[in-house]
Tab-separated table of C-alpha atoms in Angstrom:
chain	number	residue	atom	x	y	z
A	1	MET	CA	105.724	41.732	162.679
A	2	SER	CA	104.023	44.694	161.115
A	3	GLY	CA	102.407	47.470	163.092
A	4	PRO	CA	98.819	48.651	163.016
A	5	VAL	CA	96.861	49.540	159.888
A	6	GLY	CA	97.254	53.215	158.989
A	7	ILE	CA	94.304	55.538	158.367
A	8	VAL	CA	94.365	58.418	155.870
A	9	LEU	CA	91.605	61.029	155.859
A	10	VAL	CA	91.205	62.862	152.539
A	11	SER	CA	88.978	65.929	152.521
A	12	HIS	CA	88.594	68.986	150.282
A	13	SER	CA	89.366	71.010	153.406
A	14	ALA	CA	92.556	70.807	155.477
A	15	ALA	CA	90.590	71.898	158.547
A	16	VAL	CA	88.013	69.128	158.076
A	17	ALA	CA	90.639	66.413	157.577
A	18	ARG	CA	92.607	67.573	160.629
A	19	ALA	CA	89.547	67.961	162.850
A	20	VAL	CA	88.127	64.563	161.914
A	21	ALA	CA	91.524	62.999	162.687
A	22	GLU	CA	91.485	64.684	166.125
A	23	LEU	CA	87.885	63.643	166.705
A	24	ALA	CA	88.659	60.033	165.833
A	25	GLN	CA	91.715	60.028	168.096
A	26	GLY	CA	89.670	61.517	170.922
A	27	LEU	CA	86.846	59.021	170.550
A	28	ALA	CA	89.202	56.075	170.060
A	29	GLY	CA	90.103	56.435	173.714
A	30	GLY	CA	93.314	57.010	175.556
A	31	GLY	CA	96.561	55.189	175.036
A	32	ALA	CA	98.260	54.329	171.820
A	33	THR	CA	96.179	54.673	168.682
A	34	ALA	CA	96.975	53.510	165.169
A	35	PRO	CA	98.464	56.206	162.939
A	36	VAL	CA	95.927	58.564	161.386
A	37	ALA	CA	97.136	61.111	158.828
A	38	PRO	CA	95.010	63.958	157.437
A	39	ALA	CA	95.345	64.921	153.762
A	40	GLY	CA	93.130	67.961	153.362
A	41	GLY	CA	92.895	70.660	150.730
A	42	THR	CA	95.602	71.776	148.363
A	43	PRO	CA	99.290	72.384	149.233
A	44	ASP	CA	98.712	76.168	149.128
A	45	GLY	CA	95.960	75.883	151.753
A	46	GLY	CA	92.968	76.136	149.409
A	47	LEU	CA	89.981	73.824	149.034
A	48	GLY	CA	90.495	70.843	146.743
A	49	THR	CA	92.320	67.555	146.481
A	50	SER	CA	96.070	67.116	146.318
A	51	SER	CA	97.559	63.830	145.192
A	52	GLU	CA	100.858	65.025	146.672
A	53	LEU	CA	99.373	65.436	150.164
A	54	ILE	CA	97.548	62.100	149.856
A	55	VAL	CA	100.734	60.237	148.941
A	56	GLU	CA	102.637	61.960	151.790
A	57	ALA	CA	99.925	61.101	154.312
A	58	ALA	CA	99.753	57.478	153.157
A	59	LYS	CA	103.507	57.109	153.552
A	60	ALA	CA	103.332	58.706	157.003
A	61	ALA	CA	100.540	56.343	158.123
A	62	ASP	CA	102.052	53.177	156.651
A	63	ARG	CA	103.412	50.702	159.222
A	64	GLY	CA	103.497	47.761	156.830
A	65	ALA	CA	100.015	46.417	157.587
A	66	GLY	CA	98.209	48.380	154.925
A	67	VAL	CA	96.593	51.800	154.698
A	68	ALA	CA	92.858	52.538	154.693
A	69	LEU	CA	91.940	55.752	152.864
A	70	LEU	CA	88.675	57.476	153.761
A	71	VAL	CA	87.539	60.290	151.485
A	72	ASP	CA	84.854	62.963	151.437
A	73	LEU	CA	83.510	63.446	147.887
A	74	GLY	CA	84.061	64.199	144.214
A	75	SER	CA	87.693	64.742	143.331
A	76	ALA	CA	88.831	63.184	146.626
A	77	VAL	CA	87.220	59.888	145.584
A	78	LEU	CA	88.465	60.094	141.996
A	79	THR	CA	92.007	61.125	142.915
A	80	VAL	CA	92.465	58.211	145.316
A	81	LYS	CA	91.037	55.808	142.711
A	82	ALA	CA	93.398	57.198	140.067
A	83	LEU	CA	96.375	56.903	142.450
A	84	LEU	CA	95.464	53.301	143.253
A	85	ALA	CA	95.358	52.590	139.508
A	86	GLU	CA	98.924	53.942	139.231
A	87	GLU	CA	100.144	51.033	141.359
A	88	ASP	CA	103.430	52.605	142.454
A	89	GLU	CA	102.128	55.818	144.020
A	90	LEU	CA	100.591	54.580	147.277
A	91	PRO	CA	102.051	52.058	149.761
A	92	GLU	CA	101.359	48.392	149.081
A	93	ARG	CA	98.010	47.242	150.407
A	94	SER	CA	96.392	50.663	150.262
A	95	ARG	CA	92.608	50.547	150.029
A	96	LEU	CA	89.917	53.099	149.321
A	97	VAL	CA	87.185	52.586	151.916
A	98	ASP	CA	83.542	53.094	150.962
A	99	ALA	CA	82.380	54.633	154.227
A	100	PRO	CA	80.846	57.798	155.697
A	101	PHE	CA	83.729	60.159	156.421
A	102	VAL	CA	83.327	60.998	160.112
A	103	GLU	CA	81.703	57.800	161.398
A	104	GLY	CA	83.947	55.687	159.195
A	105	ALA	CA	87.067	57.436	160.490
A	106	VAL	CA	86.116	56.708	164.098
A	107	ALA	CA	85.257	53.064	163.370
A	108	ALA	CA	88.430	52.564	161.328
A	109	LEU	CA	90.722	54.064	163.959
A	110	VAL	CA	89.134	52.161	166.849
A	111	THR	CA	89.461	48.902	164.914
A	112	ALA	CA	93.017	49.582	163.763
A	113	SER	CA	94.073	50.617	167.274
A	114	ALA	CA	92.645	47.363	168.629
A	115	GLY	CA	94.939	45.477	166.259
A	116	GLY	CA	92.421	44.699	163.513
A	117	ASP	CA	93.877	43.875	160.101
A	118	LEU	CA	93.121	45.805	156.920
A	119	ASP	CA	90.021	43.720	156.112
A	120	ALA	CA	88.641	44.280	159.628
A	121	VAL	CA	89.328	48.027	159.456
A	122	VAL	CA	87.655	48.342	156.047
A	123	ALA	CA	84.654	46.283	157.215
A	124	ALA	CA	84.211	48.303	160.402
A	125	ALA	CA	84.339	51.611	158.539
A	126	SER	CA	81.913	50.429	155.846
A	127	GLU	CA	79.491	49.117	158.476
A	128	ALA	CA	79.145	52.665	159.756
A	129	TYR	CA	76.761	53.177	156.801
A	130	GLY	CA	74.343	50.805	158.504
A	131	TYR	CA	73.803	52.951	161.565
A	132	ARG	CA	70.573	54.869	160.922
A	133	LYS	CA	69.985	58.154	162.699
A	134	GLU	CA	66.240	58.213	162.299
B	1	MET	CA	91.816	66.259	104.100
B	2	SER	CA	94.832	66.475	106.303
B	3	ASP	CA	95.161	62.785	106.866
B	4	MET	CA	98.720	61.670	106.897
B	5	ASN	CA	100.260	58.905	104.908
B	6	GLU	CA	100.353	55.888	107.094
B	7	SER	CA	102.502	52.861	106.512
B	8	GLU	CA	100.960	49.463	107.095
B	9	SER	CA	103.202	48.669	110.042
B	10	GLY	CA	102.533	51.737	112.098
B	11	GLY	CA	101.626	55.258	111.218
B	12	ALA	CA	102.737	58.802	110.916
B	13	LEU	CA	101.933	60.013	114.424
B	14	ASP	CA	105.167	60.399	116.395
B	15	VAL	CA	106.349	61.966	119.652
B	16	ALA	CA	106.492	65.388	118.015
B	17	PHE	CA	102.845	65.062	116.966
B	18	PHE	CA	101.657	64.106	120.455
B	19	THR	CA	103.738	66.822	122.076
B	20	ARG	CA	102.264	69.328	119.604
B	21	TRP	CA	98.750	68.106	120.487
B	22	LEU	CA	99.203	68.677	124.206
B	23	THR	CA	101.000	71.992	123.698
B	24	LEU	CA	98.089	73.188	121.543
B	25	ALA	CA	95.663	71.865	124.183
B	26	ALA	CA	97.509	73.865	126.843
B	27	ALA	CA	97.240	76.985	124.685
B	28	ALA	CA	93.517	76.369	124.092
B	29	VAL	CA	92.823	75.836	127.790
B	30	ASP	CA	94.786	78.988	128.555
B	31	ARG	CA	92.804	80.970	125.991
B	32	GLU	CA	89.422	79.567	127.077
B	33	ALA	CA	90.020	79.362	130.847
B	34	ASP	CA	87.641	82.212	131.641
B	35	ARG	CA	84.858	80.682	129.549
B	36	LEU	CA	85.337	77.284	131.216
B	37	THR	CA	85.206	78.875	134.654
B	38	GLU	CA	82.096	80.828	133.678
B	39	LEU	CA	80.338	77.630	132.550
B	40	ASP	CA	81.489	75.965	135.762
B	41	SER	CA	80.191	78.813	137.917
B	42	ALA	CA	76.701	78.138	136.541
B	43	ILE	CA	76.520	74.487	137.584
B	44	GLY	CA	79.804	73.669	139.342
B	45	ASP	CA	82.261	75.257	141.705
B	46	ALA	CA	83.849	77.749	139.287
B	47	ASP	CA	87.319	76.260	139.241
B	48	HIS	CA	87.401	74.279	135.990
B	49	GLY	CA	89.259	76.894	133.931
B	50	ALA	CA	91.871	77.655	136.572
B	51	ASN	CA	92.370	73.971	137.406
B	52	LEU	CA	92.907	72.887	133.804
B	53	LYS	CA	95.105	75.885	133.085
B	54	ARG	CA	97.387	74.873	135.947
B	55	GLY	CA	97.328	71.210	134.918
B	56	PHE	CA	98.078	71.684	131.233
B	57	ALA	CA	100.775	74.271	131.959
B	58	ALA	CA	102.450	71.594	134.102
B	59	VAL	CA	102.048	69.090	131.254
B	60	ARG	CA	103.698	71.509	128.813
B	61	ASP	CA	106.583	72.048	131.253
B	62	VAL	CA	107.265	68.375	131.924
B	63	LEU	CA	107.179	67.484	128.206
B	64	GLU	CA	109.659	70.275	127.546
B	65	LYS	CA	112.023	69.359	130.390
B	66	GLU	CA	111.935	65.573	130.034
B	67	PRO	CA	110.768	64.730	126.504
B	68	PRO	CA	109.383	61.147	126.462
B	69	GLN	CA	110.587	58.699	123.804
B	70	THR	CA	107.284	57.277	122.493
B	71	PRO	CA	103.763	58.592	121.807
B	72	GLY	CA	102.434	56.338	124.556
B	73	ALA	CA	104.941	57.737	127.044
B	74	VAL	CA	103.952	61.313	126.138
B	75	LEU	CA	100.338	60.584	127.084
B	76	VAL	CA	101.184	58.560	130.212
B	77	THR	CA	103.509	61.323	131.450
B	78	ALA	CA	100.895	63.991	130.718
B	79	GLY	CA	98.189	61.985	132.455
B	80	ARG	CA	100.242	61.508	135.577
B	81	GLN	CA	100.989	65.232	135.616
B	82	LEU	CA	97.280	66.105	135.393
B	83	ILE	CA	96.407	63.768	138.267
B	84	SER	CA	98.991	65.444	140.477
B	85	THR	CA	98.461	69.110	139.584
B	86	VAL	CA	94.819	69.824	138.721
B	87	GLY	CA	93.306	69.615	142.224
B	88	GLY	CA	89.728	69.000	141.055
B	89	ALA	CA	87.827	66.009	139.684
B	90	SER	CA	88.933	66.842	136.130
B	91	GLY	CA	92.525	65.956	137.137
B	92	PRO	CA	92.013	62.252	137.779
B	93	LEU	CA	89.465	62.074	134.943
B	94	TYR	CA	91.639	63.652	132.236
B	95	GLY	CA	94.689	62.004	133.800
B	96	THR	CA	93.078	58.598	133.479
B	97	LEU	CA	91.987	59.387	129.904
B	98	LEU	CA	95.518	60.226	128.759
B	99	ARG	CA	97.261	57.559	130.811
B	100	ARG	CA	94.991	54.762	129.635
B	101	THR	CA	95.106	55.967	126.026
B	102	GLY	CA	98.917	56.140	126.273
B	103	LYS	CA	99.125	52.623	127.664
B	104	GLY	CA	96.942	51.445	124.781
B	105	LEU	CA	99.521	52.792	122.324
B	106	GLY	CA	102.223	50.544	123.778
B	107	ASP	CA	105.893	51.157	122.981
B	108	SER	CA	105.555	51.995	119.285
B	109	VAL	CA	107.656	54.905	118.055
B	110	THR	CA	104.911	55.896	115.625
B	111	VAL	CA	101.221	55.043	115.603
B	112	SER	CA	98.393	55.368	113.106
B	113	ARG	CA	95.221	57.380	113.546
B	114	GLU	CA	93.307	54.104	113.729
B	115	GLN	CA	95.522	52.885	116.573
B	116	LEU	CA	94.990	56.166	118.376
B	117	ALA	CA	91.229	55.836	117.862
B	118	ALA	CA	91.259	52.359	119.399
B	119	ALA	CA	93.417	53.472	122.347
B	120	LEU	CA	91.285	56.562	122.910
B	121	THR	CA	88.168	54.403	122.993
B	122	GLU	CA	89.780	52.394	125.805
B	123	GLY	CA	90.736	55.631	127.555
B	124	VAL	CA	87.173	56.951	127.367
B	125	ALA	CA	85.841	53.664	128.769
B	126	ALA	CA	88.295	53.945	131.687
B	127	VAL	CA	87.034	57.477	132.421
B	128	GLY	CA	83.473	56.142	132.456
B	129	ARG	CA	84.430	53.427	134.936
B	130	LEU	CA	86.345	55.833	137.177
B	131	GLY	CA	83.505	58.331	137.412
B	132	GLY	CA	80.687	55.795	137.100
B	133	ALA	CA	79.196	57.938	134.327
B	134	HIS	CA	77.458	57.032	131.077
B	135	ALA	CA	76.625	58.807	127.847
B	136	GLY	CA	73.894	61.393	128.419
B	137	ASP	CA	74.828	62.121	132.049
B	138	LYS	CA	76.027	65.616	131.033
B	139	THR	CA	79.732	64.952	131.486
B	140	MET	CA	82.934	65.012	129.461
B	141	LEU	CA	81.955	61.569	128.133
B	142	ASP	CA	79.281	63.232	125.995
B	143	ALA	CA	82.033	64.889	123.939
B	144	LEU	CA	84.754	62.239	124.252
B	145	GLY	CA	82.612	59.208	123.368
B	146	PRO	CA	81.453	60.519	119.966
B	147	ALA	CA	84.954	61.881	119.273
B	148	ALA	CA	86.644	58.536	119.886
B	149	GLY	CA	84.098	56.884	117.598
B	150	ALA	CA	84.605	59.422	114.800
B	151	LEU	CA	88.398	59.414	115.028
B	152	GLY	CA	88.385	56.180	113.015
B	153	GLU	CA	87.091	58.300	110.133
B	154	SER	CA	89.250	61.448	110.417
B	155	PHE	CA	90.638	64.029	112.841
B	156	GLU	CA	88.129	66.603	111.586
B	157	ALA	CA	85.237	64.211	112.132
B	158	ALA	CA	86.418	63.672	115.717
B	159	ARG	CA	86.658	67.428	116.316
B	160	ASP	CA	83.158	68.020	114.938
B	161	ALA	CA	81.697	65.114	116.906
B	162	ALA	CA	83.199	66.438	120.153
B	163	GLU	CA	81.884	69.932	119.473
B	164	ARG	CA	78.399	68.622	118.695
B	165	GLY	CA	78.514	66.417	121.782
B	166	ALA	CA	79.453	69.357	124.000
B	167	LEU	CA	76.643	71.516	122.584
B	168	ALA	CA	74.209	68.638	123.048
B	169	THR	CA	74.821	68.703	126.826
B	170	VAL	CA	72.904	72.015	127.118
B	171	PRO	CA	69.393	70.518	127.474
B	172	LEU	CA	70.575	67.569	129.586
B	173	GLN	CA	70.090	67.190	133.327
B	174	ALA	CA	73.329	66.375	135.125
B	175	ARG	CA	73.472	62.946	136.728
B	176	LYS	CA	77.093	62.985	137.913
B	177	GLY	CA	79.341	65.332	139.832
B	178	ARG	CA	78.468	68.454	141.743
B	179	ALA	CA	76.071	69.645	139.032
B	180	SER	CA	73.834	66.636	139.743
B	181	TYR	CA	72.915	68.193	143.117
B	182	LEU	CA	71.217	70.957	141.129
B	183	GLY	CA	68.797	68.512	139.492
B	184	GLU	CA	66.629	70.282	136.931
B	185	ARG	CA	68.477	73.546	137.452
B	186	SER	CA	71.444	72.034	135.609
B	187	VAL	CA	69.318	72.025	132.422
B	188	GLY	CA	70.101	74.846	129.978
B	189	HIS	CA	73.816	75.062	130.741
B	190	GLN	CA	76.595	73.589	128.625
B	191	ASP	CA	78.673	71.138	130.632
B	192	PRO	CA	82.144	72.560	131.397
B	193	GLY	CA	83.805	69.134	131.224
B	194	ALA	CA	82.301	68.351	127.820
B	195	THR	CA	83.399	71.812	126.700
B	196	SER	CA	87.022	71.321	127.755
B	197	SER	CA	86.935	67.844	126.181
B	198	ALA	CA	85.916	69.438	122.875
B	199	LEU	CA	88.892	71.807	123.209
B	200	LEU	CA	91.207	68.845	123.728
B	201	VAL	CA	89.896	67.087	120.602
B	202	ALA	CA	90.024	70.332	118.585
B	203	ALA	CA	93.694	70.643	119.575
B	204	LEU	CA	94.227	67.098	118.289
B	205	ALA	CA	92.741	68.037	114.893
B	206	GLU	CA	94.826	71.214	114.883
B	207	ALA	CA	97.982	69.203	115.552
B	208	ALA	CA	97.164	66.994	112.565
B	209	ALA	CA	96.376	69.862	110.196
């Protein structure tokens, strides 16, 4: 048996990644949630994208059922794509999710915590694009 | 002409040549870091020079400490290093360029300029797929695409094509990356990525001279 799908939140800002992880955990409701690991900014605390922090976070969130990576923009997107192309950098069954960062994180964590598999988590996060605000 | 004698089976470009290329590229990026950052402050987030300086310094270090055994391995190692140390979009883009080009060279101990041209063309295509960019979008592809095409002719032709391509980004409107948010205001500025790409190709010609 493998555990829940892991969620990784990659942002240019450590504060954003951490806060969105907390927000998702808060909104996912009480009790046990699936692992969510922030990977924000650069190792020295600046703004940017760090492949090192992304790989660490993915390993931390991996419970054997796959890892869904949500990203903000620019180099965060490209770095995760480049790492996936490397094949041996990220855990097996790691996927880049095309989803809005905040809404997607909440949808992904709720779905993963409810026991959804990687496909279900990716679908739920991507569907967050469909919710119009106006 | 500084073209090297190339045997039919392979070519004259060996590990030493590729290491020299990337060492010269590191020196060029170091020398031009302020100019790259200045170009990037006009239409980007003013980190291109510093990011590439850090990345190529790391490339120089890793090639010195653990010298790879084949030209392909030099480029794959350098590419991986750029992905992990640059911290901006140019890291995965240049990393993918070098890694894919290196993979295209296979395990040969020496390669010809023509083989490098073919591998570089694959590398440039991989960069286009990664970033979703095309020629004329005011990106590094505008220097790299023409350079890869001209490398079949000579190293100098590649250098000149990259330089022309970088200069030709000035009147373009950016359609990719942060500069694209500026819309028409990106017109009139030379693209920092195309500029650093021209430096990389100039270092290649310098290594062959």
